[in-house]
mmCIF file of C-alpha atoms in Angstrom:
data_model
loop_
_atom_site.group_PDB
_atom_site.id
_atom_site.type_symbol
_atom_site.label_atom_id
_atom_site.label_comp_id
_atom_site.label_asym_id
_atom_site.label_seq_id
_atom_site.Cartn_x
_atom_site.Cartn_y
_atom_site.Cartn_z
ATOM 1 C CA MET A 1 94.537 87.812 89.869
ATOM 2 C CA THR A 2 96.100 91.427 89.144
ATOM 3 C CA SER A 3 96.854 93.315 91.857
ATOM 4 C CA THR A 4 95.446 97.152 92.665
ATOM 5 C CA PHE A 5 97.824 99.726 93.628
ATOM 6 C CA ILE A 6 95.684 102.590 95.670
ATOM 7 C CA VAL A 7 95.965 105.932 96.514
ATOM 8 C CA ALA A 8 94.945 108.267 99.246
ATOM 9 C CA ARG A 9 93.844 110.751 96.962
ATOM 10 C CA THR A 10 96.328 113.681 98.891
ATOM 11 C CA ASP A 11 98.944 110.849 97.956
ATOM 12 C CA TYR A 12 98.742 111.451 94.839
ATOM 13 C CA ASN A 13 98.385 115.176 94.763
ATOM 14 C CA GLY A 14 101.692 114.918 96.402
ATOM 15 C CA MET A 15 103.321 113.345 94.220
ATOM 16 C CA VAL A 16 102.627 115.305 91.002
ATOM 17 C CA GLU A 17 103.833 118.227 93.282
ATOM 18 C CA GLU A 18 106.753 116.777 93.844
ATOM 19 C CA ALA A 19 107.383 116.112 90.330
ATOM 20 C CA LEU A 20 105.812 118.978 88.704
ATOM 21 C CA ALA A 21 108.962 121.060 91.150
ATOM 22 C CA HIS A 22 111.955 119.465 89.702
ATOM 23 C CA CYS A 23 110.226 118.996 85.645
ATOM 24 C CA GLY A 24 112.757 117.747 83.489
ATOM 25 C CA MET A 25 114.448 115.884 86.069
ATOM 26 C CA GLU A 26 113.947 113.217 87.664
ATOM 27 C CA THR A 27 112.530 113.062 91.201
ATOM 28 C CA GLY A 28 110.380 110.184 93.953
ATOM 29 C CA GLY A 29 109.457 109.319 96.823
ATOM 30 C CA THR A 30 108.713 105.947 99.084
ATOM 31 C CA GLY A 31 105.198 104.462 99.827
ATOM 32 C CA LEU A 32 104.155 103.722 103.002
ATOM 33 C CA GLY A 33 100.835 101.656 103.331
ATOM 34 C CA VAL A 34 99.159 98.161 103.545
ATOM 35 C CA ARG A 35 98.441 95.013 101.201
ATOM 36 C CA ARG A 36 95.116 93.280 101.360
ATOM 37 C CA GLY A 37 94.504 90.631 99.424
ATOM 38 C CA ASN A 38 95.357 91.567 95.546
ATOM 39 C CA GLU A 39 95.465 95.653 96.470
ATOM 40 C CA ILE A 40 98.345 97.019 97.729
ATOM 41 C CA ILE A 41 97.123 100.223 99.500
ATOM 42 C CA LYS A 42 99.147 103.389 99.752
ATOM 43 C CA VAL A 43 98.285 105.801 102.373
ATOM 44 C CA ILE A 44 101.250 108.049 102.852
ATOM 45 C CA ASN A 45 104.264 109.247 101.235
ATOM 46 C CA VAL A 46 107.632 109.919 102.817
ATOM 47 C CA PRO A 47 109.285 111.920 100.021
ATOM 48 C CA ALA A 48 112.673 112.018 98.344
ATOM 49 C CA GLY A 49 114.241 114.589 101.117
ATOM 50 C CA PRO A 50 116.046 117.274 101.834
ATOM 51 C CA ARG A 51 119.209 116.628 100.106
ATOM 52 C CA ALA A 52 117.818 114.039 97.157
ATOM 53 C CA ARG A 53 120.607 114.173 94.737
ATOM 54 C CA ARG A 54 118.131 114.768 91.250
ATOM 55 C CA ALA A 55 119.817 114.382 87.741
ATOM 56 C CA ARG A 56 117.672 114.689 84.238
ATOM 57 C CA ALA A 57 118.570 110.481 83.902
ATOM 58 C CA ARG A 58 119.293 109.865 87.531
ATOM 59 C CA TYR A 59 117.520 110.479 91.101
ATOM 60 C CA THR A 60 119.093 109.527 94.211
ATOM 61 C CA PRO A 61 116.775 110.283 97.820
ATOM 62 C CA ASP A 62 117.843 112.018 100.928
ATOM 63 C CA THR A 63 117.891 107.907 102.002
ATOM 64 C CA GLN A 64 118.705 108.661 105.562
ATOM 65 C CA TRP A 65 116.544 111.652 105.910
ATOM 66 C CA GLN A 66 113.962 109.562 104.283
ATOM 67 C CA GLU A 67 114.652 106.060 106.740
ATOM 68 C CA ALA A 68 114.183 108.594 109.882
ATOM 69 C CA VAL A 69 110.286 109.904 108.424
ATOM 70 C CA VAL A 70 109.402 105.639 107.958
ATOM 71 C CA CYS A 71 110.729 105.441 112.130
ATOM 72 C CA VAL A 72 108.556 108.029 113.529
ATOM 73 C CA ILE A 73 105.908 106.878 111.476
ATOM 74 C CA ARG A 74 105.692 103.311 111.862
ATOM 75 C CA GLN A 75 106.554 104.453 115.458
ATOM 76 C CA ARG A 76 102.922 106.102 115.309
ATOM 77 C CA LEU A 77 101.185 103.744 112.540
ATOM 78 C CA PRO A 78 103.491 100.477 113.023
ATOM 79 C CA GLN A 79 100.808 98.473 110.122
ATOM 80 C CA LEU A 80 101.802 100.396 107.394
ATOM 81 C CA THR A 81 105.278 99.066 105.973
ATOM 82 C CA TYR A 82 107.235 99.920 102.625
ATOM 83 C CA VAL A 83 104.876 98.897 99.239
ATOM 84 C CA SER A 84 106.077 101.591 96.930
ATOM 85 C CA ASP A 85 108.840 104.211 95.468
ATOM 86 C CA TRP A 86 107.882 105.467 92.544
ATOM 87 C CA HIS A 87 109.853 107.864 90.268
ATOM 88 C CA VAL A 88 109.783 110.061 87.268
ATOM 89 C CA HIS A 89 111.110 109.486 84.201
ATOM 90 C CA PRO A 90 111.702 112.653 82.352
ATOM 91 C CA GLY A 91 110.372 112.466 78.988
ATOM 92 C CA SER A 92 107.465 110.526 77.459
ATOM 93 C CA PHE A 93 109.095 107.186 78.251
ATOM 94 C CA ASP A 94 107.029 105.589 80.853
ATOM 95 C CA GLU A 95 108.565 101.363 81.389
ATOM 96 C CA PRO A 96 110.836 100.571 83.913
ATOM 97 C CA SER A 97 114.722 101.431 82.829
ATOM 98 C CA SER A 98 117.313 98.449 82.474
ATOM 99 C CA ILE A 99 118.341 100.472 86.094
ATOM 100 C CA ASP A 100 114.542 100.032 87.352
ATOM 101 C CA ARG A 101 114.593 97.009 86.918
ATOM 102 C CA ASP A 102 117.948 95.859 88.715
ATOM 103 C CA THR A 103 116.947 98.394 91.351
ATOM 104 C CA ALA A 104 113.709 96.948 92.523
ATOM 105 C CA ARG A 105 115.080 92.927 91.657
ATOM 106 C CA ARG A 106 117.678 94.149 94.861
ATOM 107 C CA VAL A 107 114.306 95.324 96.359
ATOM 108 C CA VAL A 108 112.287 92.641 96.853
ATOM 109 C CA SER A 109 114.432 89.582 97.227
ATOM 110 C CA GLU A 110 117.109 91.116 100.068
ATOM 111 C CA THR A 111 114.857 90.190 103.323
ATOM 112 C CA GLU A 112 116.142 93.010 105.094
ATOM 113 C CA TRP A 113 113.349 94.776 103.347
ATOM 114 C CA ASP A 114 111.028 92.976 104.172
ATOM 115 C CA ALA A 115 109.046 93.310 100.544
ATOM 116 C CA PRO A 116 108.355 90.145 98.990
ATOM 117 C CA ALA A 117 106.436 92.648 96.487
ATOM 118 C CA VAL A 118 106.876 95.983 96.101
ATOM 119 C CA VAL A 119 104.957 98.674 93.056
ATOM 120 C CA PHE A 120 107.363 101.438 91.142
ATOM 121 C CA PRO A 121 105.098 103.454 89.814
ATOM 122 C CA ILE A 122 106.700 106.149 87.081
ATOM 123 C CA ALA A 123 105.356 109.380 86.774
ATOM 124 C CA VAL A 124 105.659 111.557 82.946
ATOM 125 C CA ILE A 125 105.027 115.021 82.436
ATOM 126 C CA GLU A 126 103.173 115.444 79.012
ATOM 127 C CA GLU A 127 102.170 119.184 78.358
ATOM 128 C CA GLY A 128 102.202 120.113 81.705
ATOM 129 C CA ARG A 129 100.047 116.967 83.470
ATOM 130 C CA VAL A 130 101.426 113.823 85.788
ATOM 131 C CA ARG A 131 100.551 111.017 84.113
ATOM 132 C CA PHE A 132 101.531 107.141 86.635
ATOM 133 C CA ARG A 133 101.781 104.071 85.113
ATOM 134 C CA ALA A 134 102.331 100.824 88.192
ATOM 135 C CA TYR A 135 105.197 98.184 88.143
ATOM 136 C CA LEU A 136 104.753 95.473 90.647
ATOM 137 C CA MET A 137 107.677 93.317 91.719
ATOM 138 C CA THR A 138 107.703 90.189 93.584
ATOM 139 C CA ARG A 139 109.671 87.931 94.837
ATOM 140 C CA GLU A 140 108.576 84.893 93.065
ATOM 141 C CA VAL A 141 109.474 86.516 90.013
ATOM 142 C CA LEU A 142 111.496 89.124 90.181
ATOM 143 C CA GLU A 143 109.923 90.630 86.656
ATOM 144 C CA PHE A 144 107.849 94.069 85.876
ATOM 145 C CA GLU A 145 104.003 93.635 85.478
ATOM 146 C CA GLU A 146 102.241 96.346 84.821
ATOM 147 C CA ILE A 147 99.268 96.588 87.479
ATOM 148 C CA PRO A 148 96.445 99.590 87.308
ATOM 149 C CA PHE A 149 96.390 102.696 89.602
ATOM 150 C CA LEU A 150 94.011 103.716 90.986
ATOM 151 C CA VAL A 151 93.280 106.936 93.243
ATOM 152 C CA VAL A 152 90.731 107.383 95.744
ATOM 153 C CA PRO A 153 89.063 109.652 97.924
ATOM 154 C CA ASP A 154 91.136 109.522 101.443
ATOM 155 C CA ASN A 155 88.012 109.293 102.957
ATOM 156 C CA ASP A 156 88.197 105.780 100.848
ATOM 157 C CA PRO A 157 86.679 102.641 103.160
ATOM 158 C CA ARG A 158 90.621 100.998 102.654
ATOM 159 C CA MET A 159 92.326 104.230 103.115
ATOM 160 C CA ILE A 160 90.597 104.619 106.521
ATOM 161 C CA ALA A 161 90.525 100.749 107.420
ATOM 162 C CA ALA A 162 94.795 100.894 106.852
ATOM 163 C CA LEU A 163 95.268 103.534 108.844
ATOM 164 C CA THR A 164 93.257 102.494 111.811
ATOM 165 C CA ALA A 165 93.496 99.260 111.590
ATOM 166 C CA PRO A 166 96.021 97.077 114.144
ATOM 167 C CA LYS A 167 98.860 95.587 113.341
ATOM 168 C CA ILE A 168 98.925 91.519 113.471
ATOM 169 C CA MET A 169 100.498 89.663 115.098
ATOM 170 C CA TYR A 170 102.585 86.716 113.918
ATOM 171 C CA LEU A 171 103.585 83.759 116.041
ATOM 172 C CA SER A 172 106.874 84.529 115.498
ATOM 173 C CA GLU A 173 106.911 88.421 116.504
ATOM 174 C CA ALA A 174 104.793 86.704 119.980
ATOM 175 C CA SER A 175 108.001 85.264 121.382
#
């Protein structure tokens, strides 16, 4: 069964604004959300950060800043986990590069990320409009699979559930 990447409208708008603000350069952000069955629901975008480095063919986020922001968010919403990392490709190349593939493999393979499945959306800007394609990589396959990218209203029941559901406690956490 194919997974679907679901993004809240406000989160999507923030991604579009970030892409347009740095037109001609790579930029991006990290996504927090939940995984429910075959749906990966992204509810919060953590921008690149104030010290991010952007260039035509490379983007490096301000990871220290992003980690601090993620820490604050997860204190308030512990059910949210790392679900995505998106970035812009200047021009019209809307598929993952070999660098994207290597980065994604490292992210889903390393247990410190606790991310056995991550979506890596790629944005391109064509005629002033931002277009996204979403690529999923799982620990089991370590290859990209393109999946549907769905933008829903902020008050979509899946968004509400993701933001209000308590964190599931696993048996290993109980002791």
